[in-house]
Amino acid sequence: MSLFAAKLANSKIASYFLLEQEGIKQPETIWLDEDEGKWAKQIEDFLTRHPRIVIKPNYGAHGFGVKTNLSSLDEAINAAHHCTDK
């Protein structure tokens, strides 16, 4: 595998957009703003559409850092903090 392919595969954002560009359907996904003050609104809006959500760090593999089956704003924000080391 080339270095480019390895980096692409390791970035969830880059992979998402490449697959989307190729017409491969992706689950609804949001990326949290760099401004942590906006997270509550972003997550709350997402939870209104999806009662159970997954929070993943952008980089990494093998499920490390992934938090699943989140249904409350507090647990989702805590998971986001864990993923971003904030």
GROMACS .gro file of N, CA and C in nm:
model
  258
    1MET      N    1   0.085  -0.117   0.000
    1MET     CA    2   0.000   0.000   0.000
    1MET      C    3   0.090   0.123   0.000
    2SER      N    4   0.052   0.222  -0.079
    2SER     CA    5   0.129   0.346  -0.084
    2SER      C    6   0.107   0.428   0.042
    3LEU      N    7   0.195   0.521   0.066
    3LEU     CA    8   0.181   0.610   0.181
    3LEU      C    9   0.051   0.688   0.172
    4PHE      N   10   0.017   0.736   0.051
    4PHE     CA   11  -0.108   0.810   0.031
    4PHE      C   12  -0.228   0.724   0.069
    5ALA      N   13  -0.230   0.600   0.022
    5ALA     CA   14  -0.342   0.510   0.052
    5ALA      C   15  -0.352   0.483   0.201
    6ALA      N   16  -0.240   0.466   0.268
    6ALA     CA   17  -0.240   0.441   0.412
    6ALA      C   18  -0.296   0.561   0.487
    7LYS      N   19  -0.255   0.681   0.449
    7LYS     CA   20  -0.306   0.801   0.515
    7LYS      C   21  -0.455   0.820   0.488
    8LEU      N   22  -0.497   0.794   0.365
    8LEU     CA   23  -0.639   0.804   0.330
    8LEU      C   24  -0.722   0.706   0.411
    9ALA      N   25  -0.675   0.584   0.420
    9ALA     CA   26  -0.749   0.482   0.495
    9ALA      C   27  -0.756   0.513   0.643
   10ASN      N   28  -0.657   0.585   0.695
   10ASN     CA   29  -0.653   0.616   0.837
   10ASN      C   30  -0.738   0.737   0.873
   11SER      N   31  -0.777   0.819   0.776
   11SER     CA   32  -0.857   0.938   0.803
   11SER      C   33  -1.003   0.910   0.770
   12LYS      N   34  -1.087   0.912   0.871
   12LYS     CA   35  -1.229   0.886   0.850
   12LYS      C   36  -1.294   0.995   0.762
   13ILE      N   37  -1.251   1.118   0.779
   13ILE     CA   38  -1.308   1.227   0.699
   13ILE      C   39  -1.270   1.210   0.552
   14ALA      N   40  -1.143   1.187   0.525
   14ALA     CA   41  -1.098   1.170   0.386
   14ALA      C   42  -1.164   1.050   0.322
   15SER      N   43  -1.173   0.940   0.397
   15SER     CA   44  -1.238   0.819   0.343
   15SER      C   45  -1.384   0.845   0.313
   16TYR      N   46  -1.452   0.914   0.403
   16TYR     CA   47  -1.594   0.945   0.385
   16TYR      C   48  -1.616   1.021   0.254
   17PHE      N   49  -1.539   1.127   0.234
   17PHE     CA   50  -1.559   1.209   0.115
   17PHE      C   51  -1.519   1.136  -0.013
   18LEU      N   52  -1.417   1.054  -0.008
   18LEU     CA   53  -1.380   0.978  -0.127
   18LEU      C   54  -1.491   0.879  -0.164
   19LEU      N   55  -1.543   0.807  -0.065
   19LEU     CA   56  -1.651   0.712  -0.092
   19LEU      C   57  -1.776   0.784  -0.142
   20GLU      N   58  -1.808   0.897  -0.081
   20GLU     CA   59  -1.923   0.975  -0.124
   20GLU      C   60  -1.906   1.022  -0.269
   21GLN      N   61  -1.787   1.068  -0.302
   21GLN     CA   62  -1.758   1.114  -0.437
   21GLN      C   63  -1.775   1.000  -0.539
   22GLU      N   64  -1.747   0.879  -0.497
   22GLU     CA   65  -1.761   0.763  -0.585
   22GLU      C   66  -1.904   0.710  -0.588
   23GLY      N   67  -1.996   0.778  -0.518
   23GLY     CA   68  -2.136   0.739  -0.520
   23GLY      C   69  -2.172   0.630  -0.422
   24ILE      N   70  -2.084   0.601  -0.328
   24ILE     CA   71  -2.111   0.499  -0.226
   24ILE      C   72  -2.181   0.566  -0.109
   25LYS      N   73  -2.302   0.522  -0.080
   25LYS     CA   74  -2.381   0.584   0.027
   25LYS      C   75  -2.310   0.569   0.161
   26GLN      N   76  -2.317   0.676   0.237
   26GLN     CA   77  -2.258   0.680   0.370
   26GLN      C   78  -2.367   0.712   0.471
   27PRO      N   79  -2.354   0.662   0.593
   27PRO     CA   80  -2.451   0.702   0.696
   27PRO      C   81  -2.439   0.852   0.722
   28GLU      N   82  -2.549   0.912   0.764
   28GLU     CA   83  -2.542   1.055   0.796
   28GLU      C   84  -2.431   1.076   0.899
   29THR      N   85  -2.348   1.172   0.871
   29THR     CA   86  -2.229   1.196   0.953
   29THR      C   87  -2.214   1.345   0.975
   30ILE      N   88  -2.171   1.381   1.095
   30ILE     CA   89  -2.136   1.520   1.122
   30ILE      C   90  -1.995   1.522   1.180
   31TRP      N   91  -1.927   1.635   1.161
   31TRP     CA   92  -1.798   1.657   1.223
   31TRP      C   93  -1.816   1.772   1.320
   32LEU      N   94  -1.771   1.749   1.442
   32LEU     CA   95  -1.788   1.853   1.543
   32LEU      C   96  -1.698   1.972   1.513
   33ASP      N   97  -1.752   2.088   1.537
   33ASP     CA   98  -1.681   2.214   1.515
   33ASP      C   99  -1.556   2.219   1.603
   34GLU      N  100  -1.456   2.290   1.558
   34GLU     CA  101  -1.337   2.310   1.642
   34GLU      C  102  -1.372   2.388   1.768
   35ASP      N  103  -1.476   2.470   1.760
   35ASP     CA  104  -1.525   2.546   1.875
   35ASP      C  105  -1.611   2.454   1.961
   36GLU      N  106  -1.554   2.410   2.070
   36GLU     CA  107  -1.623   2.317   2.160
   36GLU      C  108  -1.757   2.371   2.209
   37GLY      N  109  -1.773   2.501   2.212
   37GLY     CA  110  -1.897   2.563   2.257
   37GLY      C  111  -2.015   2.531   2.165
   38LYS      N  112  -1.987   2.486   2.043
   38LYS     CA  113  -2.092   2.453   1.947
   38LYS      C  114  -2.131   2.305   1.950
   39TRP      N  115  -2.057   2.224   2.023
   39TRP     CA  116  -2.081   2.079   2.023
   39TRP      C  117  -2.221   2.043   2.072
   40ALA      N  118  -2.266   2.103   2.181
   40ALA     CA  119  -2.396   2.065   2.239
   40ALA      C  120  -2.508   2.080   2.136
   41LYS      N  121  -2.510   2.191   2.066
   41LYS     CA  122  -2.614   2.214   1.965
   41LYS      C  123  -2.600   2.114   1.850
   42GLN      N  124  -2.478   2.093   1.802
   42GLN     CA  125  -2.457   1.998   1.693
   42GLN      C  126  -2.503   1.858   1.731
   43ILE      N  127  -2.462   1.814   1.849
   43ILE     CA  128  -2.497   1.678   1.892
   43ILE      C  129  -2.645   1.667   1.922
   44GLU      N  130  -2.701   1.768   1.987
   44GLU     CA  131  -2.845   1.767   2.017
   44GLU      C  132  -2.928   1.756   1.889
   45ASP      N  133  -2.893   1.833   1.788
   45ASP     CA  134  -2.964   1.827   1.659
   45ASP      C  135  -2.951   1.688   1.597
   46PHE      N  136  -2.833   1.630   1.605
   46PHE     CA  137  -2.810   1.497   1.548
   46PHE      C  138  -2.890   1.391   1.623
   47LEU      N  139  -2.895   1.404   1.756
   47LEU     CA  140  -2.972   1.308   1.837
   47LEU      C  141  -3.122   1.316   1.810
   48THR      N  142  -3.172   1.429   1.764
   48THR     CA  143  -3.315   1.437   1.731
   48THR      C  144  -3.347   1.353   1.608
   49ARG      N  145  -3.247   1.335   1.521
   49ARG     CA  146  -3.267   1.253   1.400
   49ARG      C  147  -3.228   1.107   1.421
   50HIS      N  148  -3.139   1.084   1.517
   50HIS     CA  149  -3.087   0.948   1.540
   50HIS      C  150  -3.080   0.924   1.691
   51PRO      N  151  -3.168   0.839   1.744
   51PRO     CA  152  -3.173   0.821   1.890
   51PRO      C  153  -3.050   0.752   1.948
   52ARG      N  154  -2.975   0.681   1.869
   52ARG     CA  155  -2.851   0.616   1.914
   52ARG      C  156  -2.741   0.654   1.815
   53ILE      N  157  -2.629   0.704   1.866
   53ILE     CA  158  -2.523   0.751   1.778
   53ILE      C  159  -2.389   0.689   1.815
   54VAL      N  160  -2.293   0.709   1.725
   54VAL     CA  161  -2.155   0.664   1.742
   54VAL      C  162  -2.065   0.786   1.733
   55ILE      N  163  -1.967   0.792   1.821
   55ILE     CA  164  -1.866   0.899   1.816
   55ILE      C  165  -1.732   0.830   1.790
   56LYS      N  166  -1.660   0.881   1.688
   56LYS     CA  167  -1.530   0.823   1.652
   56LYS      C  168  -1.427   0.934   1.643
   57PRO      N  169  -1.303   0.903   1.683
   57PRO     CA  170  -1.196   0.998   1.653
   57PRO      C  171  -1.170   0.995   1.503
   58ASN      N  172  -1.120   1.105   1.447
   58ASN     CA  173  -1.096   1.107   1.302
   58ASN      C  174  -0.989   1.008   1.262
   59TYR      N  175  -0.884   0.999   1.341
   59TYR     CA  176  -0.775   0.909   1.305
   59TYR      C  177  -0.775   0.788   1.397
   60GLY      N  178  -0.731   0.678   1.343
   60GLY     CA  179  -0.720   0.556   1.419
   60GLY      C  180  -0.789   0.442   1.348
   61ALA      N  181  -0.774   0.326   1.403
   61ALA     CA  182  -0.830   0.206   1.340
   61ALA      C  183  -0.862   0.102   1.446
   62HIS      N  184  -0.922  -0.004   1.401
   62HIS     CA  185  -0.950  -0.120   1.485
   62HIS      C  186  -1.047  -0.090   1.599
   63GLY      N  187  -1.124   0.015   1.586
   63GLY     CA  188  -1.223   0.048   1.687
   63GLY      C  189  -1.169   0.123   1.807
   64PHE      N  190  -1.041   0.155   1.808
   64PHE     CA  191  -0.985   0.227   1.922
   64PHE      C  192  -1.045   0.366   1.933
   65GLY      N  193  -1.097   0.398   2.050
   65GLY     CA  194  -1.155   0.530   2.075
   65GLY      C  195  -1.299   0.546   2.031
   66VAL      N  196  -1.357   0.444   1.968
   66VAL     CA  197  -1.495   0.452   1.920
   66VAL      C  198  -1.591   0.430   2.037
   67LYS      N  199  -1.690   0.517   2.047
   67LYS     CA  200  -1.794   0.504   2.150
   67LYS      C  201  -1.927   0.481   2.079
   68THR      N  202  -1.998   0.377   2.116
   68THR     CA  203  -2.122   0.339   2.047
   68THR      C  204  -2.243   0.343   2.138
   69ASN      N  205  -2.359   0.339   2.075
   69ASN     CA  206  -2.486   0.329   2.145
   69ASN      C  207  -2.510   0.445   2.240
   70LEU      N  208  -2.467   0.563   2.200
   70LEU     CA  209  -2.485   0.683   2.283
   70LEU      C  210  -2.623   0.740   2.257
   71SER      N  211  -2.694   0.772   2.364
   71SER     CA  212  -2.830   0.822   2.347
   71SER      C  213  -2.856   0.953   2.420
   72SER      N  214  -2.762   1.000   2.498
   72SER     CA  215  -2.784   1.126   2.568
   72SER      C  216  -2.678   1.227   2.530
   73LEU      N  217  -2.713   1.351   2.542
   73LEU     CA  218  -2.622   1.460   2.510
   73LEU      C  219  -2.497   1.453   2.597
   74ASP      N  220  -2.514   1.429   2.727
   74ASP     CA  221  -2.398   1.425   2.817
   74ASP      C  222  -2.300   1.315   2.780
   75GLU      N  223  -2.350   1.194   2.753
   75GLU     CA  224  -2.257   1.086   2.720
   75GLU      C  225  -2.190   1.110   2.585
   76ALA      N  226  -2.261   1.172   2.492
   76ALA     CA  227  -2.202   1.201   2.361
   76ALA      C  228  -2.093   1.308   2.374
   77ILE      N  229  -2.117   1.411   2.454
   77ILE     CA  230  -2.015   1.515   2.474
   77ILE      C  231  -1.894   1.457   2.545
   78ASN      N  232  -1.917   1.371   2.645
   78ASN     CA  233  -1.804   1.306   2.713
   78ASN      C  234  -1.723   1.222   2.615
   79ALA      N  235  -1.791   1.149   2.527
   79ALA     CA  236  -1.723   1.067   2.427
   79ALA      C  237  -1.642   1.156   2.332
   80ALA      N  238  -1.700   1.269   2.293
   80ALA     CA  239  -1.630   1.361   2.203
   80ALA      C  240  -1.505   1.417   2.270
   81HIS      N  241  -1.515   1.449   2.396
   81HIS     CA  242  -1.396   1.495   2.471
   81HIS      C  243  -1.288   1.387   2.472
   82HIS      N  244  -1.330   1.265   2.493
   82HIS     CA  245  -1.235   1.152   2.496
   82HIS      C  246  -1.167   1.137   2.359
   83CYS      N  247  -1.242   1.154   2.253
   83CYS     CA  248  -1.187   1.138   2.118
   83CYS      C  249  -1.093   1.250   2.079
   84THR      N  250  -1.111   1.366   2.135
   84THR     CA  251  -1.029   1.481   2.096
   84THR      C  252  -0.927   1.518   2.203
   85ASP      N  253  -0.925   1.443   2.313
   85ASP     CA  254  -0.836   1.472   2.425
   85ASP      C  255  -0.857   1.610   2.481
   86LYS      N  256  -0.984   1.658   2.477
   86LYS     CA  257  -1.017   1.789   2.535
   86LYS      C  258  -1.081   1.769   2.669
   0.00000   0.00000   0.00000
